[in-house]
């Protein structure tokens, strides 16, 4: 037998299949990355365009506010020219878009402060309560949902199931600003346990974080309960019980991993939504984050600040969703897309 024939004989069919499967998986990662990059660029373009177009729809003339009380028409016209509001709309848009691409979102009409600097100053406060809220949501909602599903399995403890559904539905149905107001009245004004407003101490975190997390915790706990109940009816769970594995080990090894995809997806969406929901919470608690910043900017018709904050919040929400997609794809490559997964 010649050398080439020996080499060919030594090759196993599985080696070629594995190589082809690896190439296929790499191609799917390339496609996944390109789709997410394209989605990010499209979202960026839409955000830049929409933020530019909708802000001037706010009633009121920013030049009048920036000029101050008692300004005459000539002074107002001079301020309008200084702010660039007298330029054609297309020119204003091109100036705005080119500035964003250079990471320069302009200066505040009112204070003259750089919008980028203002955002960097306020963003940590918003991130603080948003991240703390989502961590507490997961720490409370996942164990709670699993516990209710386990305790009510097979129709047991119907009172617990009914009470859980009633309480979570009630809390979730109450608007966030009402929840925030009730928390202030009860825990800040009546009991005086926590500050009613501001961010001076660690105690100041408690009420805004609680107001931000209660609704999402109810949603995730209900979904985790439903998913856990479905998993508990699977054959492999019955097999695990047949092996006399402990309840804790069975749930940790077989139930919890099946909740990762759903819980992670919801957590990403909720965290993205928290950035927008923080506007209401920060206003109620006078929390010095981006939410309070955009409310103040709207009241003052401060176009650059409004546009900058909306753009940053929109991009952060998009990046969070893309990050969740990436993590899910790493955990299970079937999430890369496509109809088959042959490796």
Coordinates of C-alpha atoms in Angstrom, one line a residue:
X1 CA 0.0 0.0 0.0
X2 CA 1.4 3.4 -1.0
X3 CA 1.9 6.2 1.5
X4 CA -1.1 8.3 0.2
X5 CA -3.4 5.3 0.5
X6 CA -2.2 4.6 4.1
X7 CA -2.9 8.3 5.0
X8 CA -6.4 8.1 3.4
X9 CA -7.1 4.8 5.2
X10 CA -6.1 6.4 8.5
X11 CA -8.7 9.1 8.2
X12 CA -12.0 8.5 10.0
X13 CA -15.4 9.6 8.6
X14 CA -16.1 11.5 11.8
X15 CA -13.0 13.8 11.4
X16 CA -14.4 15.2 8.2
X17 CA -17.8 15.6 9.7
X18 CA -16.4 17.4 12.7
X19 CA -14.4 19.8 10.6
X20 CA -17.4 20.6 8.4
X21 CA -19.5 21.1 11.5
X22 CA -16.9 23.5 13.0
X23 CA -16.8 25.5 9.8
X24 CA -20.6 25.6 9.8
X25 CA -20.6 26.8 13.4
X26 CA -18.1 29.5 12.6
X27 CA -20.2 30.6 9.7
X28 CA -23.2 30.9 12.0
X29 CA -21.2 33.0 14.4
X30 CA -20.2 35.3 11.5
X31 CA -23.8 35.6 10.4
X32 CA -24.9 36.2 14.0
X33 CA -22.3 38.9 14.5
X34 CA -23.1 40.6 11.3
X35 CA -26.9 40.6 12.0
X36 CA -26.3 42.1 15.5
X37 CA -23.9 44.7 14.1
X38 CA -26.4 45.7 11.4
X39 CA -29.1 45.9 14.0
X40 CA -27.0 48.1 16.2
X41 CA -26.1 50.5 13.3
X42 CA -29.7 50.7 12.2
X43 CA -30.9 51.4 15.8
X44 CA -28.2 54.1 16.1
X45 CA -29.4 55.7 12.8
X46 CA -33.0 55.6 13.8
X47 CA -32.3 57.0 17.3
X48 CA -30.2 59.9 15.9
X49 CA -32.9 60.8 13.4
X50 CA -35.9 60.4 15.8
X51 CA -34.2 62.3 18.7
X52 CA -33.5 65.2 16.4
X53 CA -37.0 65.3 14.9
X54 CA -39.2 64.9 17.9
X55 CA -37.5 67.3 20.3
X56 CA -38.5 70.5 18.5
X57 CA -42.2 69.3 18.8
X58 CA -42.0 70.2 22.5
X59 CA -44.1 73.4 22.9
X60 CA -42.1 76.5 23.7
X61 CA -39.1 78.4 22.3
X62 CA -35.7 77.5 23.8
X63 CA -34.3 80.9 22.7
X64 CA -36.9 82.8 24.8
X65 CA -36.0 80.7 27.9
X66 CA -32.2 81.0 27.2
X67 CA -32.5 84.7 26.7
X68 CA -34.1 85.1 30.1
X69 CA -37.1 87.1 31.3
X70 CA -37.4 90.6 30.0
X71 CA -35.4 90.0 26.8
X72 CA -36.5 92.0 23.8
X73 CA -37.0 90.5 20.3
X74 CA -33.6 91.6 19.1
X75 CA -31.9 89.8 22.1
X76 CA -34.0 86.7 21.5
X77 CA -33.1 86.7 17.8
X78 CA -29.4 87.0 18.7
X79 CA -29.7 84.1 21.2
X80 CA -31.5 82.0 18.5
X81 CA -28.6 82.7 16.1
X82 CA -26.0 81.8 18.7
X83 CA -27.7 78.5 19.5
X84 CA -27.9 77.7 15.7
X85 CA -31.7 77.5 15.8
X86 CA -32.0 79.9 12.8
X87 CA -30.2 77.5 10.5
X88 CA -32.2 75.3 8.0
X89 CA -33.4 72.1 9.5
X90 CA -31.2 69.9 7.3
X91 CA -28.1 71.9 8.3
X92 CA -29.1 71.5 12.0
X93 CA -29.5 67.8 11.5
X94 CA -26.1 67.4 9.8
X95 CA -24.4 69.4 12.5
X96 CA -26.0 67.3 15.2
X97 CA -25.3 63.9 13.5
X98 CA -21.7 64.8 12.8
X99 CA -21.2 65.9 16.4
X100 CA -22.7 62.6 17.6
X101 CA -20.2 60.7 15.4
X102 CA -17.4 62.7 17.0
X103 CA -18.9 61.9 20.5
X104 CA -19.7 65.6 20.8
X105 CA -23.4 66.2 21.6
X106 CA -23.0 69.9 22.0
X107 CA -23.6 72.1 25.0
X108 CA -26.6 72.9 27.2
X109 CA -28.6 75.8 26.0
X110 CA -29.1 76.9 29.6
X111 CA -25.9 76.2 31.5
X112 CA -23.4 76.0 28.6
X113 CA -22.1 72.7 30.1
X114 CA -21.0 69.9 27.8
X115 CA -23.9 67.5 27.3
X116 CA -21.4 64.6 27.4
X117 CA -20.0 65.8 30.8
X118 CA -23.6 66.2 32.1
X119 CA -24.5 62.6 31.1
X120 CA -21.3 61.2 32.6
X121 CA -22.1 62.9 35.8
X122 CA -25.7 61.7 36.0
X123 CA -25.3 58.2 34.5
X124 CA -23.7 56.5 37.5
X125 CA -26.8 57.3 39.7
X126 CA -29.2 55.8 37.1
X127 CA -27.0 52.7 36.6
X128 CA -26.7 52.3 40.4
X129 CA -30.5 51.9 41.0
X130 CA -31.1 50.0 37.7
X131 CA -28.4 47.4 38.3
X132 CA -29.3 47.0 42.0
X133 CA -33.0 46.6 41.1
X134 CA -32.3 43.8 38.6
X135 CA -30.0 41.9 40.9
X136 CA -32.6 42.0 43.7
X137 CA -35.4 41.1 41.2
X138 CA -33.4 37.9 40.2
X139 CA -32.5 37.1 43.8
X140 CA -36.1 37.3 44.9
X141 CA -38.2 36.3 41.9
X142 CA -36.4 33.2 40.8
X143 CA -36.4 31.4 44.2
X144 CA -39.9 32.6 44.9
X145 CA -41.3 31.4 41.6
X146 CA -39.6 28.0 41.9
X147 CA -40.8 27.6 45.5
X148 CA -44.4 28.3 44.7
X149 CA -44.3 25.9 41.7
X150 CA -42.8 23.1 43.9
X151 CA -45.2 23.7 46.8
X152 CA -48.3 23.8 44.5
X153 CA -47.3 20.9 42.3
X154 CA -50.1 18.4 41.7
X155 CA -52.8 20.7 42.9
X156 CA -51.5 21.0 46.4
X157 CA -51.8 24.2 48.5
X158 CA -54.3 25.9 46.2
X159 CA -54.6 28.8 48.6
X160 CA -50.9 29.5 48.1
X161 CA -51.2 29.5 44.4
X162 CA -54.3 31.8 44.5
X163 CA -52.6 34.2 47.0
X164 CA -49.5 34.3 44.9
X165 CA -51.4 35.1 41.7
X166 CA -53.5 37.7 43.5
X167 CA -50.7 39.6 45.2
X168 CA -48.4 39.6 42.1
X169 CA -51.2 40.7 39.8
X170 CA -52.2 43.5 42.2
X171 CA -48.7 44.9 42.6
X172 CA -47.9 44.7 38.9
X173 CA -51.2 46.5 38.0
X174 CA -50.4 49.5 40.1
X175 CA -48.5 52.3 38.2
X176 CA -44.9 52.8 39.1
X177 CA -45.4 56.4 40.2
X178 CA -48.2 55.3 42.6
X179 CA -46.0 52.6 44.1
X180 CA -43.2 55.2 44.5
X181 CA -45.6 57.7 46.2
X182 CA -47.0 55.1 48.6
X183 CA -43.5 54.1 49.6
X184 CA -42.6 57.7 50.3
X185 CA -45.8 58.2 52.4
X186 CA -45.4 55.0 54.4
X187 CA -41.7 54.6 54.9
X188 CA -40.4 58.2 54.6
X189 CA -43.1 60.4 55.9
X190 CA -45.0 58.2 58.4
X191 CA -42.4 55.7 59.7
X192 CA -39.4 57.9 58.9
X193 CA -37.2 54.9 58.2
X194 CA -35.7 56.2 55.0
X195 CA -35.1 59.6 53.3
X196 CA -37.9 60.8 51.1
X197 CA -35.5 62.2 48.4
X198 CA -32.0 62.8 47.4
X199 CA -28.9 60.6 47.2
X200 CA -26.9 61.7 50.2
X201 CA -26.7 58.3 52.0
X202 CA -26.9 54.6 51.3
X203 CA -30.4 54.6 52.9
X204 CA -31.4 56.8 50.0
X205 CA -31.1 53.9 47.7
X206 CA -33.7 51.7 49.4
X207 CA -37.0 53.4 48.3
X208 CA -36.2 54.2 44.6
X209 CA -34.8 50.7 44.2
X210 CA -37.8 49.1 45.8
X211 CA -40.2 51.2 43.6
X212 CA -38.2 50.1 40.5
X213 CA -38.0 46.4 41.3
X214 CA -41.5 45.5 42.6
X215 CA -43.3 45.3 39.3
X216 CA -40.5 43.3 37.4
X217 CA -40.2 41.0 40.4
X218 CA -43.8 40.1 40.1
X219 CA -43.6 39.4 36.4
X220 CA -40.5 37.3 36.5
X221 CA -41.7 35.3 39.6
X222 CA -44.9 34.4 37.7
X223 CA -43.0 33.3 34.6
X224 CA -40.5 31.3 36.6
X225 CA -43.4 29.6 38.5
X226 CA -45.0 28.6 35.2
X227 CA -41.7 27.4 33.6
X228 CA -40.8 25.5 36.8
X229 CA -44.2 23.8 36.9
X230 CA -43.7 22.7 33.2
X231 CA -40.2 21.3 33.9
X232 CA -41.4 19.4 37.0
X233 CA -43.7 17.3 34.7
X234 CA -40.9 16.2 32.5
X235 CA -39.9 12.5 32.4
X236 CA -36.3 13.2 33.5
X237 CA -37.5 14.8 36.7
X238 CA -39.5 11.7 37.5
X239 CA -36.4 9.7 36.8
X240 CA -34.3 11.9 39.1
X241 CA -36.8 11.3 41.8
X242 CA -36.6 7.6 41.1
X243 CA -32.9 7.8 41.7
X244 CA -33.8 9.2 45.1
X245 CA -31.9 12.5 44.5
X246 CA -32.7 15.1 47.1
X247 CA -35.2 17.8 46.1
X248 CA -32.5 20.5 46.4
X249 CA -30.1 18.6 44.1
X250 CA -32.9 17.8 41.6
X251 CA -33.9 21.4 41.4
X252 CA -30.4 22.7 41.2
X253 CA -29.2 20.2 38.6
X254 CA -32.3 19.8 36.4
X255 CA -34.8 22.5 37.0
X256 CA -32.7 25.7 37.4
X257 CA -30.7 25.2 34.1
X258 CA -34.0 25.0 32.2
X259 CA -34.9 28.5 33.5
X260 CA -31.8 30.2 32.4
X261 CA -32.8 31.1 28.8
X262 CA -36.2 32.5 29.8
X263 CA -35.0 34.3 32.9
X264 CA -31.9 35.8 31.2
X265 CA -34.0 37.1 28.2
X266 CA -36.5 38.7 30.5
X267 CA -33.8 40.2 32.7
X268 CA -32.2 41.8 29.8
X269 CA -35.5 43.3 28.6
X270 CA -36.4 44.5 32.0
X271 CA -33.0 46.1 32.6
X272 CA -33.3 47.9 29.3
X273 CA -36.8 49.0 30.4
X274 CA -35.5 50.1 33.8
X275 CA -33.4 52.8 32.2
X276 CA -36.6 54.4 30.8
X277 CA -38.7 53.7 33.9
X278 CA -36.1 55.4 36.0
X279 CA -37.4 58.7 34.7
X280 CA -40.5 58.5 36.8
X281 CA -38.8 57.0 39.9
X282 CA -36.0 59.6 39.8
X283 CA -38.5 62.4 39.6
X284 CA -40.5 61.2 42.6
X285 CA -37.4 60.7 44.7
X286 CA -35.4 63.7 43.4
X287 CA -32.7 61.2 42.4
X288 CA -29.9 63.0 40.4
X289 CA -29.8 60.5 37.5
X290 CA -30.5 60.7 33.8
X291 CA -34.3 60.5 34.4
X292 CA -34.4 63.7 36.5
X293 CA -31.9 65.3 34.1
X294 CA -34.2 64.8 31.1
X295 CA -37.3 66.0 33.0
X296 CA -35.4 69.2 33.9
X297 CA -34.2 69.6 30.3
X298 CA -37.7 69.2 28.9
X299 CA -39.0 71.9 31.3
X300 CA -36.2 74.3 30.1
X301 CA -36.5 73.3 26.4
X302 CA -32.8 72.3 26.5
X303 CA -32.7 70.5 23.2
X304 CA -29.1 69.2 23.3
X305 CA -29.5 67.7 26.8
X306 CA -32.8 66.0 25.8
X307 CA -31.4 64.6 22.6
X308 CA -28.2 63.4 24.4
X309 CA -30.0 61.6 27.2
X310 CA -32.6 59.9 24.9
X311 CA -29.8 58.8 22.6
X312 CA -27.7 57.3 25.4
X313 CA -30.6 55.5 27.0
X314 CA -31.7 54.1 23.6
X315 CA -28.2 52.9 22.8
X316 CA -27.8 51.3 26.2
X317 CA -31.1 49.5 25.9
X318 CA -30.0 48.2 22.4
X319 CA -26.6 47.1 23.7
X320 CA -28.1 45.3 26.7
X321 CA -30.4 43.3 24.4
X322 CA -27.5 42.4 22.1
X323 CA -25.4 41.3 25.1
X324 CA -28.2 39.0 26.2
X325 CA -28.4 37.5 22.7
X326 CA -24.7 37.0 22.8
X327 CA -24.8 35.3 26.2
X328 CA -27.6 33.0 25.1
X329 CA -25.7 32.1 22.0
X330 CA -22.7 31.2 24.0
X331 CA -24.8 29.0 26.4
X332 CA -26.6 27.3 23.5
X333 CA -25.3 27.7 19.9
X334 CA -28.8 26.9 18.6
X335 CA -29.7 30.5 19.6
X336 CA -27.4 31.7 16.8
X337 CA -30.3 31.3 14.4
X338 CA -31.1 29.0 11.5
X339 CA -33.2 25.9 11.3
X340 CA -30.7 23.2 12.1
X341 CA -27.7 22.7 14.3
X342 CA -25.4 20.0 12.9
X343 CA -22.0 19.8 14.5

